[in-house]
């Protein structure tokens, strides 16, 4: 399956005619933000009138401005017709065994139908894997999508840590990671994780929960333990956040494979990361000659719909991205009722 997107090529025509962005907006009578989105190819919806005014004023044809181009993002999965999902687990009670957290399963179900159209020969699941050598070898030989917070998925901890040159489960190696999960409760999992916020990051962010970006923002999450969450009134709105990482040929492999990590601060954040991947993959393809990866953090919003432990995911918005095109501020609305992680 070939995936194509519609691109707008306007900026080069402005340079040729030696027109500034503001001057063009004033001459054709459209709002500067509307024109800016067209010029930066960040538009989602552009009115027919705006297109006609711009093309007429510049003396262009439609073919001069609009172009359908192939997106290479899914090509490794399409070529190999293969994708492996790596997920983690919770142990609720020793006699119950290990289970996939509900939100992680919901995030998987967002991605799987899309991937199945490409990897028609092999879509498989490897759950609860903690062997570091095996995980690295999988990421070097197969297209892998890792789903879940480092608290619920050891593969997230291991592959993200190793990707940034850190030892997994190493407090000393936290400075090597360009982001950190600022969890308010420090259990043994959070205490030992390389992906936990450092003490310096916690102080800089005022001890607030969320995902902190080194030298950048803290993308906040509204945290409540299980008992406190039950006391929230139905209809209350809250925030979560999630990390998205995309790498081509990870760990210096010569194989043309893709590693994708979708890791929430908690469950809603993981779903938002999966939603962001499907909605905005066209902005997530590594394009730098120096770096083979991109990553970013999304803010998620959700409601508490009833007097239980469910959360209703509403929407996401990118708050930080690196290595890729500028952030597109659109906020697609998604409704999904999920179990609390």
XYZ file of C-alpha atoms in Angstrom:
341
model
C 0.000 0.000 0.000
C 1.363 3.409 -0.989
C 0.565 6.296 1.323
C 0.598 9.741 -0.263
C 0.020 13.173 1.238
C -0.878 16.519 -0.299
C 1.826 19.163 0.055
C 1.688 22.891 -0.618
C 4.699 24.470 -2.302
C 4.193 28.203 -1.837
C 7.260 29.494 -0.066
C 9.582 29.144 -3.043
C 7.191 31.211 -5.187
C 7.240 34.033 -2.621
C 11.037 34.057 -2.728
C 11.041 34.178 -6.512
C 8.680 37.170 -6.478
C 10.520 38.778 -3.528
C 7.348 39.045 -1.460
C 7.205 38.929 2.322
C 4.633 36.792 4.069
C 2.888 39.768 5.675
C 2.827 41.709 2.418
C 1.167 38.848 0.576
C -1.416 38.366 3.347
C -2.300 42.069 3.209
C -2.509 42.147 -0.595
C -4.834 39.156 -0.947
C -6.855 39.859 2.191
C -6.414 36.649 4.173
C -5.353 36.257 7.791
C -1.566 35.979 8.339
C -1.950 32.801 10.463
C -3.875 31.145 7.617
C -1.165 32.061 5.137
C 1.567 30.944 7.558
C 0.024 27.473 7.812
C -0.084 27.222 4.034
C 3.526 28.361 3.676
C 4.767 25.964 6.375
C 2.649 23.127 4.966
C 1.040 22.702 8.394
C -2.505 23.254 7.210
C -5.368 20.864 7.778
C -8.185 22.897 6.283
C -7.776 25.831 3.887
C -10.763 27.604 2.394
C -11.335 27.577 -1.358
C -11.343 31.389 -1.335
C -7.892 31.554 0.297
C -6.437 29.173 -2.274
C -7.970 31.050 -5.205
C -6.818 34.455 -3.923
C -3.260 33.255 -3.379
C -2.878 31.456 -6.712
C -4.451 34.309 -8.697
C -2.300 36.976 -7.072
C 0.930 35.036 -7.681
C -0.083 34.146 -11.242
C 0.289 30.410 -10.658
C -1.485 27.249 -11.719
C -2.841 24.670 -9.294
C -0.112 22.220 -10.297
C 2.486 24.826 -9.295
C 1.203 24.843 -5.709
C -0.186 21.408 -4.850
C 1.716 18.154 -5.101
C 0.953 14.567 -4.048
C 4.079 12.949 -2.599
C 4.783 9.491 -1.216
C 5.383 9.146 2.525
C 8.145 6.709 3.364
C 7.248 6.369 7.046
C 5.699 2.910 6.821
C 8.005 1.600 4.082
C 10.087 -0.736 6.323
C 6.897 -2.434 7.526
C 5.436 -2.498 4.024
C 8.600 -3.937 2.464
C 9.055 -6.662 5.066
C 5.328 -7.193 5.600
C 6.161 -7.680 9.260
C 5.692 -5.894 12.597
C 6.237 -7.033 16.185
C 4.445 -5.465 19.159
C 6.342 -5.492 22.449
C 4.117 -4.979 25.481
C 4.457 -5.230 29.250
C 2.303 -6.429 32.082
C 0.937 -5.986 35.572
C 0.844 -8.667 38.236
C -2.332 -7.964 40.199
C -2.053 -11.031 42.440
C 0.392 -13.946 42.355
C -2.420 -16.378 41.573
C -3.708 -14.287 38.645
C -0.503 -14.194 36.649
C 0.501 -11.354 34.339
C -2.001 -9.258 32.389
C -1.634 -6.506 29.784
C -2.858 -3.185 31.269
C -6.196 -2.170 29.741
C -4.994 1.172 28.308
C -1.948 -0.493 26.736
C -4.258 -2.962 25.050
C -6.466 -0.066 23.856
C -3.397 1.698 22.451
C -2.441 -1.502 20.645
C -5.897 -1.741 19.107
C -5.531 1.775 17.711
C -2.339 0.863 15.857
C -2.922 -2.761 14.835
C -5.640 -2.214 12.182
C -3.457 0.356 10.436
C -0.358 -1.849 10.533
C -2.224 -4.966 9.359
C -2.881 -3.281 6.028
C 0.887 -3.153 5.539
C 2.268 -6.158 7.415
C -0.189 -8.647 6.018
C 2.182 -11.596 6.418
C 3.214 -11.226 10.053
C 1.876 -9.164 12.943
C 2.910 -10.768 16.194
C 3.007 -9.956 19.915
C 5.807 -10.567 22.384
C 4.611 -9.728 25.885
C 6.471 -9.525 29.208
C 9.942 -9.777 27.631
C 12.717 -8.536 29.969
C 15.849 -10.049 28.433
C 18.006 -7.124 27.305
C 20.019 -8.955 24.656
C 16.912 -10.479 23.123
C 15.121 -7.112 22.990
C 18.072 -5.372 21.350
C 18.377 -8.154 18.783
C 14.643 -7.966 18.039
C 14.888 -4.204 17.491
C 17.850 -4.699 15.130
C 16.217 -7.439 13.056
C 12.482 -6.638 13.039
C 10.099 -3.697 12.874
C 9.082 -3.216 16.503
C 6.387 -1.114 18.171
C 6.849 -0.871 21.941
C 3.719 0.044 23.904
C 3.436 1.077 27.546
C 4.864 3.190 30.327
C 8.257 2.134 31.715
C 6.295 1.241 34.866
C 4.329 -1.438 33.009
C 6.716 -2.476 30.243
C 10.329 -3.453 30.852
C 10.941 -3.314 27.077
C 10.253 0.440 27.174
C 12.800 0.917 29.962
C 15.439 -1.224 28.285
C 15.141 -0.051 24.689
C 14.788 3.676 25.452
C 17.690 3.585 27.907
C 19.980 1.689 25.565
C 18.951 3.839 22.615
C 20.272 6.949 24.402
C 23.422 5.205 25.618
C 22.281 4.602 29.188
C 22.148 1.436 31.241
C 18.583 0.327 31.974
C 17.476 0.530 35.604
C 20.377 2.837 36.447
C 19.829 5.967 38.532
C 23.372 7.097 37.727
C 22.713 7.123 33.965
C 19.643 9.384 34.074
C 21.598 12.436 32.793
C 22.093 10.613 29.471
C 18.339 10.593 28.776
C 16.948 13.818 27.209
C 13.625 13.470 29.055
C 12.334 12.076 32.324
C 9.107 10.696 33.749
C 8.358 12.678 36.916
C 6.248 10.253 38.920
C 5.058 11.506 42.320
C 5.187 8.062 43.920
C 8.618 6.494 44.120
C 8.235 2.736 44.307
C 11.089 0.354 43.550
C 10.219 0.529 39.831
C 10.448 4.329 39.666
C 13.424 4.454 42.020
C 15.498 2.175 39.801
C 14.369 3.436 36.386
C 16.837 5.293 34.172
C 13.851 7.155 32.739
C 12.721 8.660 36.062
C 13.289 12.408 36.464
C 16.527 13.295 38.188
C 16.429 15.244 41.452
C 17.614 18.339 39.565
C 14.739 18.011 37.078
C 12.233 17.593 39.890
C 13.444 20.786 41.549
C 13.382 22.685 38.240
C 9.789 21.641 37.588
C 8.570 22.342 41.103
C 8.067 18.639 41.908
C 5.091 18.505 39.519
C 4.169 15.213 37.811
C 4.534 14.719 34.061
C 7.268 14.243 31.465
C 10.143 16.730 31.678
C 12.213 17.603 28.612
C 15.869 18.429 29.234
C 16.265 22.147 28.554
C 12.591 22.314 27.605
C 9.120 22.178 29.102
C 7.453 19.952 31.637
C 4.373 18.413 30.045
C 2.151 18.029 33.093
C -0.097 15.188 34.178
C -2.842 15.289 36.806
C -1.933 12.411 39.068
C -4.240 10.732 41.589
C -3.796 7.417 43.361
C -6.531 4.834 43.017
C -8.462 5.871 46.150
C -8.302 9.580 45.315
C -9.379 8.986 41.706
C -12.538 7.241 42.907
C -13.433 10.379 44.865
C -13.280 12.591 41.775
C -16.718 13.774 40.652
C -18.025 12.395 37.328
C -17.298 14.791 34.471
C -14.034 16.060 35.918
C -11.418 16.829 33.281
C -7.743 16.045 33.673
C -4.437 15.779 31.807
C -1.993 13.037 31.013
C 1.022 12.935 28.679
C 2.939 10.481 26.542
C 6.225 10.014 24.690
C 6.592 9.057 21.010
C 9.948 7.923 19.602
C 10.582 6.814 16.011
C 13.947 5.483 14.834
C 15.150 4.050 11.528
C 17.852 1.360 11.646
C 18.126 1.514 15.473
C 21.249 0.453 17.350
C 23.378 0.855 14.201
C 21.760 -2.081 12.455
C 22.206 -2.364 8.714
C 18.680 -3.735 8.378
C 16.056 -1.249 7.166
C 13.726 -1.647 10.140
C 11.809 0.803 12.328
C 11.608 1.104 16.105
C 8.578 2.963 17.496
C 8.032 3.544 21.225
C 4.683 4.758 22.610
C 5.018 5.366 26.343
C 2.553 7.246 28.514
C 3.064 8.804 31.914
C 0.065 6.594 32.653
C -2.524 4.760 30.571
C -4.269 7.677 28.859
C -0.872 9.052 27.821
C -0.041 5.778 26.075
C -3.319 5.918 24.152
C -2.620 9.546 23.185
C 0.861 8.567 21.951
C -0.692 5.855 19.768
C -3.286 8.322 18.478
C -0.533 10.847 17.668
C 1.390 8.200 15.714
C -1.596 7.325 13.517
C -2.760 10.915 13.055
C 0.613 12.562 12.474
C 3.030 9.910 11.154
C 3.705 12.182 8.174
C 5.498 14.560 10.580
C 7.430 11.812 12.370
C 9.754 10.478 9.701
C 13.446 11.163 10.543
C 14.875 13.491 7.920
C 18.163 14.592 9.445
C 21.356 13.264 7.874
C 23.009 13.223 11.310
C 20.287 11.586 13.366
C 18.150 8.590 12.474
C 15.413 9.300 15.007
C 12.812 11.785 16.186
C 10.885 11.999 19.426
C 8.276 14.173 21.048
C 5.840 14.529 23.928
C 2.081 14.924 23.631
C -0.389 16.362 26.113
C -3.538 14.274 26.565
C -6.912 15.286 27.978
C -9.518 12.973 29.440
C -12.722 12.950 31.486
C -13.880 10.820 34.373
C -17.273 9.718 32.993
C -18.749 7.879 35.990
C -18.349 6.812 39.610
C -15.819 4.119 38.751
C -12.196 3.806 37.654
C -12.708 4.479 33.928
C -11.272 7.396 31.989
C -12.607 8.804 28.734
C -9.815 9.905 26.421
C -10.653 13.124 24.567
C -7.764 14.489 22.521
C -4.037 15.133 22.256
C -1.746 17.992 21.274
C 1.968 18.000 20.594
C 3.865 19.985 23.212
C 7.412 19.175 22.130
C 9.046 17.549 19.120
C 12.646 17.358 18.008
C 14.314 16.329 14.776
C 11.245 16.947 12.624
C 9.065 19.611 11.044
C 7.519 22.336 13.244
C 4.692 21.343 15.547
C 1.264 21.225 13.972
C -1.132 22.662 16.563
C -4.212 20.806 15.412
C -6.033 18.846 18.108
C -8.067 15.956 16.688
C -10.888 14.932 19.015
C -11.047 11.264 19.915
C -13.522 9.649 22.304
C -12.540 6.389 23.940
C -13.670 4.877 27.237
C -10.845 2.998 28.911
C -10.019 1.233 32.119
C -7.741 2.920 34.565
C -4.173 1.664 34.526
